[in-house]
PDB file of C-alpha atoms in Angstrom:
ATOM      1  CA  MET A   1      28.350  -1.538  25.365  1.00 65.00           C
ATOM      2  CA  LYS A   2      25.286  -1.591  28.179  1.00 79.00           C
ATOM      3  CA  GLU A   3      21.993  -2.023  27.044  1.00 80.00           C
ATOM      4  CA  LYS A   4      21.090   1.658  28.205  1.00 79.00           C
ATOM      5  CA  ASP A   5      24.497   3.063  26.550  1.00 86.00           C
ATOM      6  CA  ILE A   6      22.816   1.490  23.164  1.00 93.00           C
ATOM      7  CA  THR A   7      19.430   2.858  23.810  1.00 93.00           C
ATOM      8  CA  ASP A   8      20.426   5.908  24.643  1.00 91.00           C
ATOM      9  CA  GLN A   9      22.320   5.887  20.750  1.00 95.00           C
ATOM     10  CA  ILE A  10      19.678   4.766  19.313  1.00 95.00           C
ATOM     11  CA  GLN A  11      17.532   7.797  20.645  1.00 95.00           C
ATOM     12  CA  SER A  12      19.973  10.141  19.792  1.00 95.00           C
ATOM     13  CA  MET A  13      19.587   8.609  15.839  1.00 96.00           C
ATOM     14  CA  GLN A  14      16.184   8.784  15.295  1.00 95.00           C
ATOM     15  CA  PRO A  15      14.278   8.325  13.052  1.00 96.00           C
ATOM     16  CA  TRP A  16      14.756   4.898  12.317  1.00 97.00           C
ATOM     17  CA  PHE A  17      13.111   3.341   9.435  1.00 97.00           C
ATOM     18  CA  HIS A  18      14.450   0.277   9.392  1.00 98.00           C
ATOM     19  CA  ASN A  19      13.459  -2.000  13.051  1.00 97.00           C
ATOM     20  CA  ILE A  20      16.800  -3.640  13.509  1.00 97.00           C
ATOM     21  CA  HIS A  21      17.504  -6.550  16.333  1.00 97.00           C
ATOM     22  CA  LEU A  22      21.037  -5.772  17.417  1.00 96.00           C
ATOM     23  CA  PRO A  23      23.348  -8.547  18.911  1.00 94.00           C
ATOM     24  CA  SER A  24      22.648  -6.846  22.180  1.00 93.00           C
ATOM     25  CA  GLY A  25      18.264  -7.915  22.001  1.00 93.00           C
ATOM     26  CA  VAL A  26      17.594  -4.239  21.737  1.00 95.00           C
ATOM     27  CA  GLN A  27      15.516  -2.846  18.654  1.00 96.00           C
ATOM     28  CA  THR A  28      16.301   0.150  16.647  1.00 97.00           C
ATOM     29  CA  ALA A  29      12.071   0.634  16.029  1.00 96.00           C
ATOM     30  CA  PRO A  30      10.497  -1.977  17.657  1.00 95.00           C
ATOM     31  CA  ASP A  31       7.044   0.307  17.370  1.00 95.00           C
ATOM     32  CA  HIS A  32       7.520   0.552  13.677  1.00 95.00           C
ATOM     33  CA  PHE A  33       4.086   1.523  11.802  1.00 94.00           C
ATOM     34  CA  LEU A  34       4.643  -1.463   9.193  1.00 94.00           C
ATOM     35  CA  GLY A  35       5.563  -4.259  12.118  1.00 96.00           C
ATOM     36  CA  ASP A  36       8.443  -5.773  12.244  1.00 96.00           C
ATOM     37  CA  PHE A  37      10.120  -4.168   9.086  1.00 97.00           C
ATOM     38  CA  PRO A  38      11.657  -4.865   7.106  1.00 97.00           C
ATOM     39  CA  SER A  39      12.410  -8.451   8.450  1.00 97.00           C
ATOM     40  CA  PHE A  40       9.042  -9.910   7.408  1.00 96.00           C
ATOM     41  CA  LYS A  41      10.122  -9.232   3.972  1.00 96.00           C
ATOM     42  CA  TRP A  42      13.484 -11.207   4.509  1.00 97.00           C
ATOM     43  CA  GLN A  43      12.097 -14.030   5.936  1.00 97.00           C
ATOM     44  CA  ALA A  44      10.025 -14.304   2.384  1.00 96.00           C
ATOM     45  CA  LEU A  45      13.096 -13.561   0.716  1.00 97.00           C
ATOM     46  CA  LYS A  46      15.722 -15.075   2.406  1.00 97.00           C
ATOM     47  CA  ASP A  47      15.171 -18.738   1.183  1.00 97.00           C
ATOM     48  CA  HIS A  48      15.800 -17.372  -2.550  1.00 96.00           C
ATOM     49  CA  ILE A  49      18.823 -16.096  -1.886  1.00 97.00           C
ATOM     50  CA  PRO A  50      22.182 -18.061  -1.670  1.00 97.00           C
ATOM     51  CA  ALA A  51      22.839 -19.022   1.586  1.00 97.00           C
ATOM     52  CA  ASP A  52      26.489 -18.877   1.380  1.00 98.00           C
ATOM     53  CA  LEU A  53      27.801 -15.440  -0.254  1.00 98.00           C
ATOM     54  CA  ASN A  54      31.384 -15.957   0.203  1.00 97.00           C
ATOM     55  CA  GLY A  55      33.539 -14.312  -2.753  1.00 97.00           C
ATOM     56  CA  TRP A  56      30.412 -12.406  -3.714  1.00 98.00           C
ATOM     57  CA  LYS A  57      30.376  -8.816  -4.208  1.00 98.00           C
ATOM     58  CA  VAL A  58      26.800  -7.085  -3.334  1.00 98.00           C
ATOM     59  CA  LEU A  59      25.380  -3.722  -4.007  1.00 98.00           C
ATOM     60  CA  ASP A  60      22.468  -2.627  -1.646  1.00 98.00           C
ATOM     61  CA  ILE A  61      21.177   0.343  -3.361  1.00 98.00           C
ATOM     62  CA  GLY A  62      18.733   2.813  -1.081  1.00 98.00           C
ATOM     63  CA  CYS A  63      19.998   0.978   2.046  1.00 98.00           C
ATOM     64  CA  ASN A  64      18.676   2.836   4.482  1.00 98.00           C
ATOM     65  CA  ALA A  65      19.826   1.683   8.084  1.00 98.00           C
ATOM     66  CA  GLY A  66      21.451  -1.166   6.625  1.00 98.00           C
ATOM     67  CA  PHE A  67      19.477  -3.995   7.600  1.00 98.00           C
ATOM     68  CA  TYR A  68      19.492  -5.848   4.002  1.00 98.00           C
ATOM     69  CA  SER A  69      23.425  -5.255   3.924  1.00 98.00           C
ATOM     70  CA  ILE A  70      23.751  -6.671   7.471  1.00 98.00           C
ATOM     71  CA  GLU A  71      21.914  -9.907   6.503  1.00 98.00           C
ATOM     72  CA  LEU A  72      24.026 -10.034   3.201  1.00 98.00           C
ATOM     73  CA  ALA A  73      26.882  -9.887   5.191  1.00 98.00           C
ATOM     74  CA  LYS A  74      26.412 -12.326   7.733  1.00 97.00           C
ATOM     75  CA  ARG A  75      26.256 -14.832   4.360  1.00 98.00           C
ATOM     76  CA  GLY A  76      30.125 -13.931   3.604  1.00 97.00           C
ATOM     77  CA  ALA A  77      29.313 -10.976   0.762  1.00 98.00           C
ATOM     78  CA  ASP A  78      31.443  -8.066   0.577  1.00 98.00           C
ATOM     79  CA  VAL A  79      28.649  -5.646   0.512  1.00 98.00           C
ATOM     80  CA  LEU A  80      28.408  -1.872  -0.583  1.00 98.00           C
ATOM     81  CA  GLY A  81      25.413   0.013   0.626  1.00 98.00           C
ATOM     82  CA  ILE A  82      24.516   3.534  -0.695  1.00 98.00           C
ATOM     83  CA  ASP A  83      22.174   5.833   0.131  1.00 98.00           C
ATOM     84  CA  LEU A  84      21.093   9.406  -0.873  1.00 96.00           C
ATOM     85  CA  ASP A  85      20.088  10.357   3.074  1.00 97.00           C
ATOM     86  CA  PRO A  86      23.678  10.870   5.548  1.00 98.00           C
ATOM     87  CA  HIS A  87      21.134  10.538   8.328  1.00 98.00           C
ATOM     88  CA  TYR A  88      20.780   6.807   7.312  1.00 98.00           C
ATOM     89  CA  LEU A  89      24.031   6.290   6.204  1.00 98.00           C
ATOM     90  CA  ARG A  90      25.102   7.095   9.633  1.00 98.00           C
ATOM     91  CA  GLN A  91      22.501   4.911  11.148  1.00 98.00           C
ATOM     92  CA  ALA A  92      23.852   2.302   9.110  1.00 98.00           C
ATOM     93  CA  GLU A  93      27.739   2.709   9.800  1.00 97.00           C
ATOM     94  CA  TRP A  94      26.768   2.654  13.498  1.00 97.00           C
ATOM     95  CA  VAL A  95      24.754  -0.653  13.307  1.00 97.00           C
ATOM     96  CA  ALA A  96      27.244  -2.322  11.168  1.00 97.00           C
ATOM     97  CA  GLU A  97      30.150  -1.452  14.312  1.00 96.00           C
ATOM     98  CA  GLN A  98      26.952  -3.271  16.572  1.00 96.00           C
ATOM     99  CA  PHE A  99      27.216  -6.466  14.447  1.00 96.00           C
ATOM    100  CA  ARG A 100      31.141  -6.217  14.085  1.00 95.00           C
ATOM    101  CA  LEU A 101      31.078  -6.460  10.567  1.00 92.00           C
ATOM    102  CA  PRO A 102      32.798  -3.032   9.370  1.00 88.00           C
ATOM    103  CA  ASN A 103      35.560  -4.858   7.395  1.00 94.00           C
ATOM    104  CA  LYS A 104      32.453  -6.505   5.067  1.00 96.00           C
ATOM    105  CA  ILE A 105      30.461  -3.399   4.563  1.00 97.00           C
ATOM    106  CA  ARG A 106      31.120  -0.002   3.375  1.00 97.00           C
ATOM    107  CA  PHE A 107      28.672   2.710   2.666  1.00 98.00           C
ATOM    108  CA  LYS A 108      28.560   5.445   0.449  1.00 98.00           C
ATOM    109  CA  GLN A 109      26.312   8.614  -0.252  1.00 98.00           C
ATOM    110  CA  MET A 110      25.864   8.058  -3.778  1.00 97.00           C
ATOM    111  CA  GLN A 111      22.393   8.109  -6.313  1.00 96.00           C
ATOM    112  CA  VAL A 112      21.811   4.874  -8.370  1.00 97.00           C
ATOM    113  CA  TYR A 113      22.836   7.487 -11.253  1.00 97.00           C
ATOM    114  CA  ASP A 114      26.360   7.768  -9.744  1.00 97.00           C
ATOM    115  CA  LEU A 115      26.758   4.135 -10.811  1.00 97.00           C
ATOM    116  CA  VAL A 116      27.933   4.935 -14.094  1.00 96.00           C
ATOM    117  CA  ASN A 117      31.164   6.141 -12.867  1.00 95.00           C
ATOM    118  CA  LEU A 118      31.815   3.423  -9.982  1.00 96.00           C
ATOM    119  CA  ASN A 119      34.110   0.731 -11.658  1.00 95.00           C
ATOM    120  CA  GLU A 120      32.802  -2.302 -10.170  1.00 96.00           C
ATOM    121  CA  ASP A 121      30.472  -4.958 -10.947  1.00 97.00           C
ATOM    122  CA  PHE A 122      28.530  -6.711  -8.585  1.00 98.00           C
ATOM    123  CA  ASP A 123      27.078 -10.611  -8.447  1.00 98.00           C
ATOM    124  CA  LEU A 124      23.694  -9.653  -6.671  1.00 98.00           C
ATOM    125  CA  ILE A 125      22.355  -5.978  -6.978  1.00 98.00           C
ATOM    126  CA  TRP A 126      19.396  -5.449  -3.868  1.00 98.00           C
ATOM    127  CA  PHE A 127      17.166  -2.639  -5.512  1.00 98.00           C
ATOM    128  CA  MET A 128      13.879  -2.493  -2.809  1.00 98.00           C
ATOM    129  CA  GLY A 129      11.904   0.294  -2.327  1.00 96.00           C
ATOM    130  CA  VAL A 130      13.974   2.331  -4.963  1.00 98.00           C
ATOM    131  CA  PHE A 131      12.604   2.402  -8.206  1.00 98.00           C
ATOM    132  CA  TYR A 132       9.178   4.186  -7.751  1.00 98.00           C
ATOM    133  CA  HIS A 133      10.650   7.000  -6.417  1.00 97.00           C
ATOM    134  CA  LEU A 134      13.282   7.826  -9.225  1.00 98.00           C
ATOM    135  CA  ARG A 135      12.213  10.480 -11.970  1.00 96.00           C
ATOM    136  CA  TYR A 136      14.405   8.407 -14.397  1.00 97.00           C
ATOM    137  CA  PRO A 137      13.554   4.448 -13.593  1.00 97.00           C
ATOM    138  CA  LEU A 138      14.271   3.234 -16.903  1.00 96.00           C
ATOM    139  CA  LEU A 139      17.690   4.690 -17.044  1.00 96.00           C
ATOM    140  CA  ALA A 140      18.580   3.142 -13.364  1.00 97.00           C
ATOM    141  CA  MET A 141      17.341   0.008 -14.807  1.00 97.00           C
ATOM    142  CA  ASP A 142      19.489   0.405 -17.829  1.00 95.00           C
ATOM    143  CA  ILE A 143      23.061   1.479 -15.469  1.00 96.00           C
ATOM    144  CA  LEU A 144      22.180  -1.542 -13.124  1.00 97.00           C
ATOM    145  CA  SER A 145      21.473  -4.520 -16.118  1.00 94.00           C
ATOM    146  CA  ARG A 146      25.090  -3.606 -16.943  1.00 94.00           C
ATOM    147  CA  LYS A 147      26.696  -3.852 -13.200  1.00 96.00           C
ATOM    148  CA  VAL A 148      24.817  -6.980 -12.142  1.00 97.00           C
ATOM    149  CA  LYS A 149      26.165 -10.357 -12.914  1.00 97.00           C
ATOM    150  CA  GLU A 150      24.116 -13.074 -11.053  1.00 97.00           C
ATOM    151  CA  MET A 151      21.127 -12.051  -9.763  1.00 98.00           C
ATOM    152  CA  LEU A 152      19.023  -8.515  -9.093  1.00 98.00           C
ATOM    153  CA  VAL A 153      16.483  -8.470  -6.096  1.00 98.00           C
ATOM    154  CA  PHE A 154      13.857  -5.837  -7.591  1.00 98.00           C
ATOM    155  CA  GLN A 155      10.848  -4.517  -5.685  1.00 98.00           C
ATOM    156  CA  THR A 156       8.469  -1.348  -6.348  1.00 98.00           C
ATOM    157  CA  LEU A 157       5.678  -0.137  -5.094  1.00 96.00           C
ATOM    158  CA  SER A 158       2.890  -1.195  -8.074  1.00 96.00           C
ATOM    159  CA  MET A 159      -0.447  -0.493  -9.114  1.00 94.00           C
ATOM    160  CA  PRO A 160      -2.973  -3.136  -9.509  1.00 90.00           C
ATOM    161  CA  GLY A 161      -3.461  -4.958 -12.426  1.00 83.00           C
ATOM    162  CA  GLU A 162      -3.492  -8.515 -14.149  1.00 80.00           C
ATOM    163  CA  LYS A 163       0.090  -9.824 -15.411  1.00 81.00           C
ATOM    164  CA  GLN A 164      -0.166 -10.214 -18.706  1.00 77.00           C
ATOM    165  CA  GLU A 165       0.966 -14.027 -20.213  1.00 75.00           C
ATOM    166  CA  HIS A 166       2.139 -12.875 -23.714  1.00 81.00           C
ATOM    167  CA  VAL A 167       3.278  -9.814 -25.000  1.00 80.00           C
ATOM    168  CA  PRO A 168       3.319  -9.514 -28.646  1.00 84.00           C
ATOM    169  CA  ASP A 169       6.492  -8.924 -30.698  1.00 86.00           C
ATOM    170  CA  ASP A 170       4.490  -5.770 -32.672  1.00 90.00           C
ATOM    171  CA  VAL A 171       1.313  -4.058 -32.484  1.00 91.00           C
ATOM    172  CA  SER A 172      -0.503  -1.968 -35.644  1.00 91.00           C
ATOM    173  CA  LEU A 173      -0.422   1.523 -35.778  1.00 92.00           C
ATOM    174  CA  GLU A 174      -4.760   1.524 -35.673  1.00 89.00           C
ATOM    175  CA  LYS A 175      -4.792  -1.086 -32.868  1.00 90.00           C
ATOM    176  CA  ARG A 176      -4.074   1.274 -30.208  1.00 91.00           C
ATOM    177  CA  GLU A 177      -6.980   0.416 -28.488  1.00 91.00           C
ATOM    178  CA  VAL A 178      -4.862  -2.808 -26.885  1.00 89.00           C
ATOM    179  CA  PHE A 179      -2.997  -0.364 -24.485  1.00 90.00           C
ATOM    180  CA  LEU A 180      -5.999   0.206 -22.627  1.00 89.00           C
ATOM    181  CA  LYS A 181      -6.225  -3.598 -21.605  1.00 88.00           C
ATOM    182  CA  ASP A 182      -5.914  -3.711 -17.790  1.00 89.00           C
ATOM    183  CA  GLU A 183      -2.909  -6.167 -18.203  1.00 90.00           C
ATOM    184  CA  TRP A 184      -1.104  -4.265 -21.056  1.00 92.00           C
ATOM    185  CA  PRO A 185       2.197  -3.155 -19.720  1.00 93.00           C
ATOM    186  CA  LYS A 186       1.943   0.550 -18.044  1.00 94.00           C
ATOM    187  CA  MET A 187       2.947   2.771 -15.221  1.00 96.00           C
ATOM    188  CA  ALA A 188       0.892   5.484 -12.941  1.00 96.00           C
ATOM    189  CA  PHE A 189       2.557   8.758 -12.941  1.00 97.00           C
ATOM    190  CA  ILE A 190       2.052  10.489  -9.861  1.00 97.00           C
ATOM    191  CA  GLU A 191       2.193  14.005 -10.293  1.00 97.00           C
ATOM    192  CA  LYS A 192       2.047  15.332  -6.934  1.00 96.00           C
ATOM    193  CA  LYS A 193       2.238  13.214  -3.621  1.00 96.00           C
ATOM    194  CA  TYR A 194       1.074   9.783  -2.448  1.00 95.00           C
ATOM    195  CA  ALA A 195       1.183   8.470   0.574  1.00 94.00           C
ATOM    196  CA  GLY A 196       2.442  12.357   1.446  1.00 95.00           C
ATOM    197  CA  ASP A 197       5.397  11.889  -0.460  1.00 95.00           C
ATOM    198  CA  PRO A 198       6.150  13.963  -3.064  1.00 96.00           C
ATOM    199  CA  THR A 199       8.877  11.292  -4.381  1.00 95.00           C
ATOM    200  CA  ASN A 200       6.693   8.736  -5.406  1.00 97.00           C
ATOM    201  CA  TRP A 201       6.828   9.427  -8.959  1.00 97.00           C
ATOM    202  CA  TRP A 202       5.979   6.030 -10.549  1.00 97.00           C
ATOM    203  CA  ALA A 203       3.496   2.775 -10.085  1.00 97.00           C
ATOM    204  CA  PRO A 204       4.237   0.322 -12.697  1.00 97.00           C
ATOM    205  CA  ASN A 205       1.664  -2.759 -12.850  1.00 95.00           C
ATOM    206  CA  PRO A 206       2.521  -6.208 -12.898  1.00 94.00           C
ATOM    207  CA  SER A 207       2.888  -6.776 -16.250  1.00 94.00           C
ATOM    208  CA  ALA A 208       5.435  -3.664 -16.695  1.00 95.00           C
ATOM    209  CA  MET A 209       7.510  -4.935 -13.991  1.00 96.00           C
ATOM    210  CA  GLU A 210       8.418  -7.966 -15.776  1.00 95.00           C
ATOM    211  CA  ALA A 211       8.291  -5.947 -19.308  1.00 94.00           C
ATOM    212  CA  ILE A 212      11.188  -3.414 -17.835  1.00 95.00           C
ATOM    213  CA  ILE A 213      12.747  -5.992 -16.657  1.00 96.00           C
ATOM    214  CA  ARG A 214      13.202  -7.877 -20.242  1.00 93.00           C
ATOM    215  CA  SER A 215      13.688  -4.431 -21.897  1.00 92.00           C
ATOM    216  CA  CYS A 216      16.900  -4.200 -19.773  1.00 93.00           C
ATOM    217  CA  GLY A 217      18.117  -7.577 -20.679  1.00 93.00           C
ATOM    218  CA  MET A 218      17.288  -9.477 -17.820  1.00 95.00           C
ATOM    219  CA  GLU A 219      14.814 -12.330 -17.240  1.00 95.00           C
ATOM    220  CA  VAL A 220      12.457 -13.013 -14.120  1.00 96.00           C
ATOM    221  CA  VAL A 221      13.400 -15.798 -12.222  1.00 96.00           C
ATOM    222  CA  SER A 222      10.909 -16.143  -9.403  1.00 96.00           C
ATOM    223  CA  ALA A 223       8.299 -13.890  -7.365  1.00 95.00           C
ATOM    224  CA  PRO A 224       8.627 -14.751  -4.239  1.00 95.00           C
ATOM    225  CA  LEU A 225       6.690 -11.561  -2.720  1.00 94.00           C
ATOM    226  CA  ASP A 226       4.030  -9.292  -3.439  1.00 93.00           C
ATOM    227  CA  GLU A 227       5.514  -6.341  -5.569  1.00 96.00           C
ATOM    228  CA  THR A 228       8.780  -8.434  -5.873  1.00 97.00           C
ATOM    229  CA  LEU A 229      11.030  -9.975  -8.587  1.00 97.00           C
ATOM    230  CA  ILE A 230      14.035 -12.092  -8.241  1.00 98.00           C
ATOM    231  CA  CYS A 231      15.911 -11.451 -12.092  1.00 98.00           C
ATOM    232  CA  LYS A 232      18.905 -12.384 -13.891  1.00 97.00           C
ATOM    233  CA  PRO A 233      20.864 -10.783 -16.589  1.00 95.00           C
ATOM    234  CA  VAL A 234      20.430 -12.398 -20.150  1.00 93.00           C
ATOM    235  CA  SER A 235      21.294 -10.476 -22.986  1.00 81.00           C
ATOM    236  CA  ARG A 236      21.830  -6.876 -23.808  1.00 67.00           C
ATOM    237  CA  ASP A 237      21.700  -7.402 -27.768  1.00 63.00           C
ATOM    238  CA  HIS A 238      18.606  -4.751 -27.994  1.00 58.00           C
ATOM    239  CA  TRP A 239      19.731  -2.273 -26.488  1.00 63.00           C
ATOM    240  CA  ASN A 240      19.487   1.206 -28.161  1.00 76.00           C
ATOM    241  CA  GLU A 241      23.274   1.762 -27.071  1.00 83.00           C
ATOM    242  CA  SER A 242      23.701   5.538 -28.799  1.00 87.00           C
ATOM    243  CA  GLU A 243      20.875   6.781 -26.536  1.00 90.00           C
ATOM    244  CA  TYR A 244      21.901   5.089 -23.183  1.00 90.00           C
ATOM    245  CA  LEU A 245      25.502   6.487 -23.885  1.00 90.00           C
ATOM    246  CA  SER A 246      23.955  10.027 -24.519  1.00 92.00           C
ATOM    247  CA  ALA A 247      21.800   9.692 -21.541  1.00 92.00           C
ATOM    248  CA  ILE A 248      24.784   9.083 -19.145  1.00 92.00           C
ATOM    249  CA  GLY A 249      26.802  11.911 -20.655  1.00 92.00           C
ATOM    250  CA  MET A 250      29.076   9.846 -23.041  1.00 88.00           C
ATOM    251  CA  ASP A 251      30.130  10.552 -26.567  1.00 85.00           C
ATOM    252  CA  TRP A 252      28.060   8.197 -28.279  1.00 76.00           C
ATOM    253  CA  LYS A 253      29.505   9.305 -31.635  1.00 76.00           C
ATOM    254  CA  LYS A 254      32.721   8.288 -31.058  1.00 73.00           C
ATOM    255  CA  GLU A 255      32.087   5.094 -29.338  1.00 66.00           C
ATOM    256  CA  ALA A 256      29.925   4.192 -32.562  1.00 63.00           C
ATOM    257  CA  GLU A 257      32.862   5.384 -34.449  1.00 64.00           C
ATOM    258  CA  MET A 258      35.293   2.819 -32.817  1.00 58.00           C
ATOM    259  CA  LYS A 259      32.842   0.194 -33.072  1.00 62.00           C
ATOM    260  CA  VAL A 260      32.921   0.815 -37.156  1.00 52.00           C
ATOM    261  CA  LYS A 261      36.476   0.533 -37.102  1.00 58.00           C
ATOM    262  CA  LYS A 262      37.030  -2.729 -35.076  1.00 56.00           C
TER     263      LYS A 262
END
């Protein structure tokens, strides 16, 4: 395809939030207000991801125009990219064609909560730029922790604060002032808009980011980039199983009875 034809197609699919460097050398959003986004984030993360992803199943949540899906597929992964917005999915499918990777990447219009009905697990889940847009963020994290086998890359908008080095196992009823400490795990709730966006709901502090990961049966392996954690699953023994099952629309009473019979 000629460069002018590619440029014309890019223009016809405006606006772009991912600036993707296509094989032809043309970029989808060279004047992006954030710079070369999200390439600069990938540059900081890429060495923390296995270079050989052959045989890995990857889930890219909020895939947008498919930048990360493309990079992970280049390493051999079989990728499922999901997004709520059909405009971004059209862009992503077109981009995958430009890289000759349509057989390595599937795209579906889904919300993160829909994953409970997807009978698939994933070696790597890419979860960047979505958490703070969710009305029910911990439910999403519980769902993902049941879907991930090896690695979760987690990024969120965050509020300022110091990371807490030690989280106490218990706090007595009369010691609630501990919650006021800057380093205590907490999230700011955004009632109206943040940065002009009414879908920005939450901003956890650094302590809360890690506490949420732990509470969902995972642990933090590294923090290679600001507001970004690389995690792995470790345990689910402490979950409130009945609450989770009820939240995803399952009959928790029936499940409990079946466990007793076993």
